[in-house]
Short mmCIF file of C-alpha atoms in Angstrom, two decimals:
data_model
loop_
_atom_site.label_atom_id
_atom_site.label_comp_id
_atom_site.label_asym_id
_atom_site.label_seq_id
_atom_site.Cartn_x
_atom_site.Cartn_y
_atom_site.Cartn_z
CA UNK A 1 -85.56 51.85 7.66
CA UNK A 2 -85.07 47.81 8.30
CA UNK A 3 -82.54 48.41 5.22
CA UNK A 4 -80.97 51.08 6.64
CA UNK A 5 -80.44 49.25 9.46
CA UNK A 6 -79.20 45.99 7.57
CA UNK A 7 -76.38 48.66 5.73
CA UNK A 8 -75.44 49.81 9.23
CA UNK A 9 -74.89 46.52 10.61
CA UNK A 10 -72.78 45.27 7.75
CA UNK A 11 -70.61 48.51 7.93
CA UNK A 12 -69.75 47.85 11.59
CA UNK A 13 -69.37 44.00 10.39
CA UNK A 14 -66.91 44.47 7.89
CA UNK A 15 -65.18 47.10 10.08
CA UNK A 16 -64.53 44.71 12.96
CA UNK A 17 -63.13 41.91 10.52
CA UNK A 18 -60.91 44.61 8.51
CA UNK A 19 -59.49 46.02 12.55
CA UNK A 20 -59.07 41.97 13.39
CA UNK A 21 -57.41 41.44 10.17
CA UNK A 22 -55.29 44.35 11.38
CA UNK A 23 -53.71 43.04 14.30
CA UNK A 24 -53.38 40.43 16.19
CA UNK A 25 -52.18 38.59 19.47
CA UNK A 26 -50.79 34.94 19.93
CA UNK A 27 -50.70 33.02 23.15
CA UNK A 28 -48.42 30.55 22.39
CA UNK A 29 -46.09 27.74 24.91
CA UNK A 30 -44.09 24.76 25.27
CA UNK A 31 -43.39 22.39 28.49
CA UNK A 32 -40.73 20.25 28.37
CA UNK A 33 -39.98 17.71 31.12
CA UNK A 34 -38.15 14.85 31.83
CA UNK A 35 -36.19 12.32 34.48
CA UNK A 36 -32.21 12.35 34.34
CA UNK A 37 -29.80 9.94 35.38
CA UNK A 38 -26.32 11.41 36.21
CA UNK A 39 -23.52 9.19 36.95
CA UNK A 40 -21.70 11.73 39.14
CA UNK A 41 -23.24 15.06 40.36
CA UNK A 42 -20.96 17.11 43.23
CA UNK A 43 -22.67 17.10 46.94
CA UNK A 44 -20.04 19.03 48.53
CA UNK A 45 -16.51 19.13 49.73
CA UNK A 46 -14.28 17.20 52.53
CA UNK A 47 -12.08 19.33 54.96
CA UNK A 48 -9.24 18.69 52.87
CA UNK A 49 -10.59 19.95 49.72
CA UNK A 50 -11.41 16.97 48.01
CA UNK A 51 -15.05 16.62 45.87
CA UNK A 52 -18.08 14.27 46.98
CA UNK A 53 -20.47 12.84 44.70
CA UNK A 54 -22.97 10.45 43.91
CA UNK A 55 -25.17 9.30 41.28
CA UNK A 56 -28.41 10.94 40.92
CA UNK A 57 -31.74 10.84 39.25
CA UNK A 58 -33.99 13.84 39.47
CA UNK A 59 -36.49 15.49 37.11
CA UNK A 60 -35.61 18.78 36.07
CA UNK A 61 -37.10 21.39 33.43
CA UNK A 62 -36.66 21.59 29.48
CA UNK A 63 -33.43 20.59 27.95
CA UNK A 64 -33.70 20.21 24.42
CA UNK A 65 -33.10 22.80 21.80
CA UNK A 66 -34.19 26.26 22.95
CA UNK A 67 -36.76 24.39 24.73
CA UNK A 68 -37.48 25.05 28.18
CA UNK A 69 -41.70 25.20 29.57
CA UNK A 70 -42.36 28.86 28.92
CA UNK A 71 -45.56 30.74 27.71
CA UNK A 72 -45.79 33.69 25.79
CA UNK A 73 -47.33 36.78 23.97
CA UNK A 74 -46.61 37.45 20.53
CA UNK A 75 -48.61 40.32 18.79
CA UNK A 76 -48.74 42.76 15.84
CA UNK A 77 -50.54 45.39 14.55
CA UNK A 78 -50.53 46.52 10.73
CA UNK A 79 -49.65 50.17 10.63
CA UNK A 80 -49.47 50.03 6.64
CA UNK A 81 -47.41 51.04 4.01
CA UNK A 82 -45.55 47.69 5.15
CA UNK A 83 -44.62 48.86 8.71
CA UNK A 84 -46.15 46.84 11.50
CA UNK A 85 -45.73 47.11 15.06
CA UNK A 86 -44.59 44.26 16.86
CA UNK A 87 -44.32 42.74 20.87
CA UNK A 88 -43.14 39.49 22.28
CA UNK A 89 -43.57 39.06 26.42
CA UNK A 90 -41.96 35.38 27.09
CA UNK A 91 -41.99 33.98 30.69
CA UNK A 92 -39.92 31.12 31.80
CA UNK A 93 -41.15 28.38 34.20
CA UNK A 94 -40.06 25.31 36.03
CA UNK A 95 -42.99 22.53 35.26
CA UNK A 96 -41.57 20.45 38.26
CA UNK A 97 -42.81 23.13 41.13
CA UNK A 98 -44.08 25.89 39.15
CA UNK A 99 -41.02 28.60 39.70
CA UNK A 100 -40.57 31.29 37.49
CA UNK A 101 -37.24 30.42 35.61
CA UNK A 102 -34.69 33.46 35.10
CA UNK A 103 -33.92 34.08 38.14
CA UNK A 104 -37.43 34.89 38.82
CA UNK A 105 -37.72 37.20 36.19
CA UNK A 106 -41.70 37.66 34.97
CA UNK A 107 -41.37 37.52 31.55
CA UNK A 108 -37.38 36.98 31.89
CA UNK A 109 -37.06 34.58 28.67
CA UNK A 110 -37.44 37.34 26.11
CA UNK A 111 -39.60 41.20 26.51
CA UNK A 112 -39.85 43.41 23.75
CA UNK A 113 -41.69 45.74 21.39
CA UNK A 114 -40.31 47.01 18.11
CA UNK A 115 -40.93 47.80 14.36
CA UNK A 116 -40.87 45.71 11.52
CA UNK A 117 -40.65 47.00 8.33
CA UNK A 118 -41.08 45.29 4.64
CA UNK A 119 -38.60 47.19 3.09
CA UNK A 120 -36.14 48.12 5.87
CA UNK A 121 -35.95 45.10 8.54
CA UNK A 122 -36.73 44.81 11.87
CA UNK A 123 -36.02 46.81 15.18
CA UNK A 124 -37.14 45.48 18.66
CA UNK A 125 -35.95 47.04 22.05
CA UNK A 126 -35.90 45.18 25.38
CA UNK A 127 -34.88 41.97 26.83
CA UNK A 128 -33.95 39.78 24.12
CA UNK A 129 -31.34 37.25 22.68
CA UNK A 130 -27.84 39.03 20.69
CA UNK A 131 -27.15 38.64 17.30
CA UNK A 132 -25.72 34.94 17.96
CA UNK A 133 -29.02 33.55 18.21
CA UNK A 134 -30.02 35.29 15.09
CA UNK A 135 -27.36 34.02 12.99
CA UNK A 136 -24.72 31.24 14.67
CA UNK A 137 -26.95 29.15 17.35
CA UNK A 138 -28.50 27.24 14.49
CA UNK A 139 -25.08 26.07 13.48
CA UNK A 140 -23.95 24.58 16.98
CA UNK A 141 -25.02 21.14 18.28
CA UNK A 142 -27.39 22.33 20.60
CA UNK A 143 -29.54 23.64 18.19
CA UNK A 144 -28.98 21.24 14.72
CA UNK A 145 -29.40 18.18 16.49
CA UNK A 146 -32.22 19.03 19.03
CA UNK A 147 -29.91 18.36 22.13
CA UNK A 148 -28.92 19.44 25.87
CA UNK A 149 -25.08 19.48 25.47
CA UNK A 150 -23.81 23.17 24.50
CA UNK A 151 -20.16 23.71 25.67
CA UNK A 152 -19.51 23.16 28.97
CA UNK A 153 -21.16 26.51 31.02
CA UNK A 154 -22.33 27.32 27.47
CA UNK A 155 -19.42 29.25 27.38
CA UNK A 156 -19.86 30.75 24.01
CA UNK A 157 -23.39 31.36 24.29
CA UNK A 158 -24.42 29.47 21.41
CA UNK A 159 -26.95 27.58 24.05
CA UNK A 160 -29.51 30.48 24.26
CA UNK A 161 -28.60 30.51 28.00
CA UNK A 162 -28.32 34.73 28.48
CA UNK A 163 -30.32 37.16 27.31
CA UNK A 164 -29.00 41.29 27.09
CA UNK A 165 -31.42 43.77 28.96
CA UNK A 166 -32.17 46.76 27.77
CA UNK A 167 -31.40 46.31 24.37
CA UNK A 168 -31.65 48.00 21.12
CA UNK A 169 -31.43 45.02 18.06
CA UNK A 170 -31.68 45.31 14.17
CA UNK A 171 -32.24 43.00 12.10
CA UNK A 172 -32.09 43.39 7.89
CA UNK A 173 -34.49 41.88 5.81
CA UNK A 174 -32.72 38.81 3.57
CA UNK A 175 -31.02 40.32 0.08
CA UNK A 176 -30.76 36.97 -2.24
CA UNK A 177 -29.96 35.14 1.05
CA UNK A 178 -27.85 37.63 2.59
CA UNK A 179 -28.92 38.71 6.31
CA UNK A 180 -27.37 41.27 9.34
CA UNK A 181 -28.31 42.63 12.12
CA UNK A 182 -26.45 44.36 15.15
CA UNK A 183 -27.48 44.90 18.60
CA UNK A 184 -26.70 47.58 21.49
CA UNK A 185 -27.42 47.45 25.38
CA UNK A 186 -26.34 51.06 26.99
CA UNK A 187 -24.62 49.98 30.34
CA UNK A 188 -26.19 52.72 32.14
CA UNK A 189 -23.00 53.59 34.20
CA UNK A 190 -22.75 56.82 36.07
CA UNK A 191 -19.16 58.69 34.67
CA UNK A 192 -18.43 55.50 32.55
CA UNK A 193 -20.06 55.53 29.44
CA UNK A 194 -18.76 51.71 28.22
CA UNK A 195 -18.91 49.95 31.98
CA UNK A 196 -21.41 47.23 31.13
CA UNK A 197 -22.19 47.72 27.54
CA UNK A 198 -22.74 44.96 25.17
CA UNK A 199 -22.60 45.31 21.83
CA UNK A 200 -22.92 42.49 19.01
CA UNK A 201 -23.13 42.14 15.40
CA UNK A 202 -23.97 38.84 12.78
CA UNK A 203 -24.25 38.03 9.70
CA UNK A 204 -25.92 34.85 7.47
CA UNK A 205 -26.53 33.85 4.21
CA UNK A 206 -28.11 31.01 2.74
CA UNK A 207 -28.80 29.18 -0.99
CA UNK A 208 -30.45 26.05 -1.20
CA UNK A 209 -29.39 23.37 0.99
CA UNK A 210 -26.56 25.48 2.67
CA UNK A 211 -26.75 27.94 4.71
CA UNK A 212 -23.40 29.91 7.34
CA UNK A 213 -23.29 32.69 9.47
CA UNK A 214 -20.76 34.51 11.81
CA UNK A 215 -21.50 36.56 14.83
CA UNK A 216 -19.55 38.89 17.59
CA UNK A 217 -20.34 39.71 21.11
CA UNK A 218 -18.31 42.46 22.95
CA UNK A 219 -19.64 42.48 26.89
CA UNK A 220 -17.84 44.91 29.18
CA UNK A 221 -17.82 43.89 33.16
CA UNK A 222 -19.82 40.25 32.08
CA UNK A 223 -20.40 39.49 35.64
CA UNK A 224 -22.67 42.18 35.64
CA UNK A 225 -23.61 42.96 32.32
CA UNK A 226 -23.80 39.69 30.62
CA UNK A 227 -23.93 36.48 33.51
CA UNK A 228 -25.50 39.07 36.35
CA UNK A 229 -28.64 40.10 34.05
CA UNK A 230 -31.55 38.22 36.24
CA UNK A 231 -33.56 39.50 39.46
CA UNK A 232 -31.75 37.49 41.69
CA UNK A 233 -27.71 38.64 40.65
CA UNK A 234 -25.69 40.45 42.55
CA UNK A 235 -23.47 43.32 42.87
CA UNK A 236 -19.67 43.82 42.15
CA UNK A 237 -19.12 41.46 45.22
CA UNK A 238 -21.04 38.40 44.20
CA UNK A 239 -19.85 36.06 41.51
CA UNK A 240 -22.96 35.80 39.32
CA UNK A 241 -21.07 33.58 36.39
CA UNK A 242 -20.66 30.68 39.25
CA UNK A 243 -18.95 29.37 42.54
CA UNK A 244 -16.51 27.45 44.04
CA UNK A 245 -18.54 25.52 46.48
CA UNK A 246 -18.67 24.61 50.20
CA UNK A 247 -18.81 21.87 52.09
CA UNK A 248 -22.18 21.18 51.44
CA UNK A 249 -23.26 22.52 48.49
CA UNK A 250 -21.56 21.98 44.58
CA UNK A 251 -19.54 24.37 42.73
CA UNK A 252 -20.97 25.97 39.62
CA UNK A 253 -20.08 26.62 35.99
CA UNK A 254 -16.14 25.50 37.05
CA UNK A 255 -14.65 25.87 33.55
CA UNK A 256 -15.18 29.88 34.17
CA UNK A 257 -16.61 31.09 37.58
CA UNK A 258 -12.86 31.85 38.90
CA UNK A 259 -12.84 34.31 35.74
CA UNK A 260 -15.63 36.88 37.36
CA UNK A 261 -13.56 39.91 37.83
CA UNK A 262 -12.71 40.17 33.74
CA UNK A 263 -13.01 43.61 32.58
CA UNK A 264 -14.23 42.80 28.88
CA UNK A 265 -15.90 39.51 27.48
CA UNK A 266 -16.01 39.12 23.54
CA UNK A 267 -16.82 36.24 21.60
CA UNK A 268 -16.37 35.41 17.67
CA UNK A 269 -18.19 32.71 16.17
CA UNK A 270 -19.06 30.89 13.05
CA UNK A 271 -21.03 28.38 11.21
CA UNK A 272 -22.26 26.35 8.26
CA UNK A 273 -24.89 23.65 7.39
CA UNK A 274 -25.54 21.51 4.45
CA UNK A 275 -28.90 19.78 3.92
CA UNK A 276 -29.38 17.47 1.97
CA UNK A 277 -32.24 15.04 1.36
CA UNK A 278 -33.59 14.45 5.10
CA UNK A 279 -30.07 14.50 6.81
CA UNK A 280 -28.42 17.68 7.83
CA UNK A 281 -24.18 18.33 8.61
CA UNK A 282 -23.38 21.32 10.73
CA UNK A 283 -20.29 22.73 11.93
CA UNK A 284 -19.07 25.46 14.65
CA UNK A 285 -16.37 27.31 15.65
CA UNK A 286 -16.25 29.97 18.28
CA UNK A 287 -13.52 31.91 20.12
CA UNK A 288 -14.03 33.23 23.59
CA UNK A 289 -11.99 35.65 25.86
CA UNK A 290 -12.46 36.74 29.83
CA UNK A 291 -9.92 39.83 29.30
CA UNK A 292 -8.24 42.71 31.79
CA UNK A 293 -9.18 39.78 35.06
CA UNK A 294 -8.29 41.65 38.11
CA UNK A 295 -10.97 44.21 38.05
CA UNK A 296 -12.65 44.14 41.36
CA UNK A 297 -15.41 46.98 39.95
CA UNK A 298 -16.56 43.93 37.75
CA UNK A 299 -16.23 41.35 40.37
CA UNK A 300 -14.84 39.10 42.57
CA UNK A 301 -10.91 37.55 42.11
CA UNK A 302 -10.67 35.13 45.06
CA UNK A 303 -7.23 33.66 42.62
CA UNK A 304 -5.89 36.91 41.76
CA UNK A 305 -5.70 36.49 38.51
CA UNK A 306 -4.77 38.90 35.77
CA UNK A 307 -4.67 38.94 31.71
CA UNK A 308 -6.84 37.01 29.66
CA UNK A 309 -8.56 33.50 29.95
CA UNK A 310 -9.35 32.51 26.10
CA UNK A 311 -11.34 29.29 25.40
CA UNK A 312 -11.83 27.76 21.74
CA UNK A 313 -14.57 25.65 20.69
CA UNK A 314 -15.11 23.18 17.68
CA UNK A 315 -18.53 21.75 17.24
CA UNK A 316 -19.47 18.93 14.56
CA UNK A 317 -23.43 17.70 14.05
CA UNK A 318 -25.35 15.29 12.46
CA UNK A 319 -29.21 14.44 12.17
CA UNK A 320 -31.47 12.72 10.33
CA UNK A 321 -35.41 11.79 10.20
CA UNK A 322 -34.78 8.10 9.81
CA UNK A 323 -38.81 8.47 9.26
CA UNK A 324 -41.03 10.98 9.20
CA UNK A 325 -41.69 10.44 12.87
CA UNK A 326 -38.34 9.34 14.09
CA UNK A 327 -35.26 11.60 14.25
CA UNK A 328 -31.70 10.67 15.06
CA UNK A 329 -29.09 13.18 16.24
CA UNK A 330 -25.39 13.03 17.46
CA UNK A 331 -22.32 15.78 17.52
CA UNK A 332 -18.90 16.00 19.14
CA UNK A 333 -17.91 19.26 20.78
CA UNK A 334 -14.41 19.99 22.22
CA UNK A 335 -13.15 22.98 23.77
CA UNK A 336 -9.87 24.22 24.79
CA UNK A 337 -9.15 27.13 27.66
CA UNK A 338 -5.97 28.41 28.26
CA UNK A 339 -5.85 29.66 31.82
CA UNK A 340 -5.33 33.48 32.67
CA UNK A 341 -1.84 34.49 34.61
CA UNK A 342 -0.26 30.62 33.19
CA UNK A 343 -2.84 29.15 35.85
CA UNK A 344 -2.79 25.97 32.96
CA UNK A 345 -5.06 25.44 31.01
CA UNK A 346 -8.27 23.00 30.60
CA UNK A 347 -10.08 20.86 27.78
CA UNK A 348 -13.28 19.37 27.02
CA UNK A 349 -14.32 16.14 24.95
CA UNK A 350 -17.85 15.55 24.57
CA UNK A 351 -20.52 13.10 22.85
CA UNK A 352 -23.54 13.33 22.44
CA UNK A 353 -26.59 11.09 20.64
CA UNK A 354 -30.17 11.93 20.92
CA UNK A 355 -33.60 10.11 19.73
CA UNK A 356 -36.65 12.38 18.93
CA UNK A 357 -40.17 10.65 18.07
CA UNK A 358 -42.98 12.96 16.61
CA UNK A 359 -46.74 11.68 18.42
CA UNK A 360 -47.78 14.76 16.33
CA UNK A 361 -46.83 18.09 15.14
CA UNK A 362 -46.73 19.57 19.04
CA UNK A 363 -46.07 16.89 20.58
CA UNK A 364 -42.76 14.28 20.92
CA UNK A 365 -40.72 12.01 23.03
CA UNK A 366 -37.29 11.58 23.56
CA UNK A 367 -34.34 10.23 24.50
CA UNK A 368 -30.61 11.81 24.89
CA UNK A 369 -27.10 10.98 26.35
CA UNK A 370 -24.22 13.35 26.77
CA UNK A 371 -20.65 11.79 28.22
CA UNK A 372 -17.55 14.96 28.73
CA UNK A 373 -13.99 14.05 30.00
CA UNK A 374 -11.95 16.69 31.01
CA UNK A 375 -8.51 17.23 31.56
CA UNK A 376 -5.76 19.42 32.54
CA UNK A 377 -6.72 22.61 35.13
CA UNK A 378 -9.90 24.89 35.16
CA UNK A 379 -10.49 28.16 36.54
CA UNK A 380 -10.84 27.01 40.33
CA UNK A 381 -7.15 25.99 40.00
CA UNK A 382 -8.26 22.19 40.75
CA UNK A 383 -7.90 19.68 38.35
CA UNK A 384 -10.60 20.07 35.56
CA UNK A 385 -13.86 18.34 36.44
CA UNK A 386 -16.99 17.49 34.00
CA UNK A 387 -19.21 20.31 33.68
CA UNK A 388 -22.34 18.81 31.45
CA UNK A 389 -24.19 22.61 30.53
CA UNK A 390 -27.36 22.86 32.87
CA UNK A 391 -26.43 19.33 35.02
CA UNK A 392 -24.58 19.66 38.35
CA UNK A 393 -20.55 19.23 37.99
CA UNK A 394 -19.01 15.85 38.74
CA UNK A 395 -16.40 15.30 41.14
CA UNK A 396 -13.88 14.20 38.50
CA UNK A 397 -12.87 14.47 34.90
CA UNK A 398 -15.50 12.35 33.24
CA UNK A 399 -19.76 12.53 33.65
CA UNK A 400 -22.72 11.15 32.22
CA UNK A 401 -26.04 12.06 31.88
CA UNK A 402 -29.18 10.39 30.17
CA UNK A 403 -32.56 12.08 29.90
CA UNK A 404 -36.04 10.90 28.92
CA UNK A 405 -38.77 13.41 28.19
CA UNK A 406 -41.41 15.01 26.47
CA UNK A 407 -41.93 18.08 25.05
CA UNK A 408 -45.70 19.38 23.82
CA UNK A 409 -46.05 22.96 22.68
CA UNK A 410 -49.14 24.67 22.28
#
């Protein structure tokens, strides 16, 4: 009997280890904080129309890479024959007061459940990130060279800044290097079957050291669809991709927010890397287009403006562990809009150099600073101002921001 009873409890032993082996759940997390200095950060606007600003030091939430404090879920279960299934729940939060980030969204950073396959690839549906992030982000400077500093208003996206909602996303598995994947978001439009669809596709490949990829991103009414995809955006009548101010509170996102009634939003982008040794050179190039502006079902056109507002982007990156504790970072981005309705047309310089030092695997330090000078006219028809991605516009054409932090993930 005492045998039998042994037998027993090693059955229901090795049972529970073989169901544990079976699936499993991660809690996983990073916080990232840190104190900025900004040279010149809007307060408001005179009578006349003119910007105020001051200088300003504040500490504000994660700003490196796709950093940002979050925690997460991340789970599978082995279904065999090489087919798991698969979740993620990711919720964004500020570390300075505790806010849920994404516009208050619960788990508004990424929320999915899917299938992944050994032979046939991967398909999640949810919230999630498009194809770019799959297959061009890694290319751009904010991503290579572990930095705050995407194109002004991440305009092309490359900055992991939106997410799609209710999304359908494959992704292949990797043929001798070769990679795909496409995505689909139903817009969910009564008597309009494409009014606020996205669809994307991308592409990489990679061999040794070097690695490129290309991506597209169609987004009908993007005020809505694409910019307006948080708890707290609004309808048709609110501009969810930015503002133009008031006398006591700064505009937002200037390079684009007077471009929220555009019918269609697409972007093209491309990339390539070369590593070599413990450097790495990356390179960017995406095209981006507010089209059909005038649309009032999309959103608001304060300028009445009409056509298309295109803006192109060049990105080059560098980095380096100068130890295997220390890395160094810098990149030059510069983008060029051409202004919807010949409204002008606006550019962007930008530098940036960044210092990362390792305490351990989960844990670092660092140091950036990003300087932009604009010129020429943005969408608010005003003379183009700095718009630093994530930092309050300056007043002018030229802005500066430095940021210490740290960053431990868990």
């Amino acid at each position: 009997m005492k045998k039998s009873y042994l037998w027993a409890g090693q059955i229901i032993v090795l049972a529970a280890a073989h169901a544990h082996a079976q699936s499993s759940v991660t809690l996983y997390g990073v916080i990232d904080t840190g104190i900025n200095y900004t040279n010149s950060a809007q307060t408001g606007r005179n009578p006349d129309g003119s910007l105020n600003s001051g200088s300003q030091i504040n500490m504000t939430d994660g700003a490196t890479r796709s950093y940002g404090s979050r925690w997460g879920l991340r789970g599978s279960e082995n279904l065999g024959g090489g087919l798991s299934a698969i979740f993620t729940l990711e919720n964004g939060y500020n570390i300075a007061n505790g806010a849920l980030g994404q516009g208050g969204a619960m788990f508004g950073r990424q929320a999915y459940v899917g299938l992944n396959s050994d032979m046939l690839g991967v398909v999640t549906i949810g919230r999630q990130y498009d194809t770019q992030a799959d297959f061009v982000s890694n290319y751009s400077v904010f991503s290579v060279a572990a930095l705050s500093g995407t194109t002004p208003g991440d305009v092309d996206g490359l900055g992991h800044t939106r997410r799609v909602n209710n999304a359908i996303k494959y992704v292949s598995p990797t043929y001798r290097g070769f990679t795909f994947g496409g995505m689909y978001s139903p817009g969910g439009k009564a008597g309009d079957f494409t009014g606020n669809q996205i669809w994307a596709l991308g592409a990489s490949y990679e061999f040794r050291g070097f690695s490129a990829g290309a991506g597209y991103i169609n987004a009908r009414d993007p005020n809505l669809s694409s910019f307006g995809d948080n708890p707290n955006s609004g309808g048709a009548g609110t501009n969810n991709m930015g503002s133009v101010g008031s006398l006591t509170s700064a505009q937002s996102n200037p390079i684009y927010a007077g471009y929220a009634s555009a019918r269609t939003f697409e972007i093209y982008s491309a990339g390539a890397s070369y590593k070599f040794g413990k450097a790495a050179l990356a390179a960017s190039f995406s095209h981006t287009s507010f089209g059909n502006l005038g649309d009032l079902d999309a959103g608001p056109n304060p300028f009445d403006y009409s056509g298309t507002a295109i803006f192109n982007t060049a990105t080059a990156t560098v980095s380096c562990f100068a130890t295997p504790t220390l890395q160094l970072g810098g990149g030059y981005t510069y983008t060029h809009g051409g202004g919807a309705g010949g409204n002008g047309s606006a550019s962007y310089h930008q530098g940036i150099f960044s210092v990362q030092y390792f305490l351990s695997k989960r844990t670092e330090v660092y140091f950036y600073g990003v300087y932009q000078l604009a010129s020429g006219t943005d969408s608010l028809g005003q003379p183009a101002v700095a718009n630093i991605d994530l930092m309050t516009p300056s007043s002018t054409n030229h802005q500066f921001v430095g940021r210490v932090g740290i960053v431990q993930r868990f």
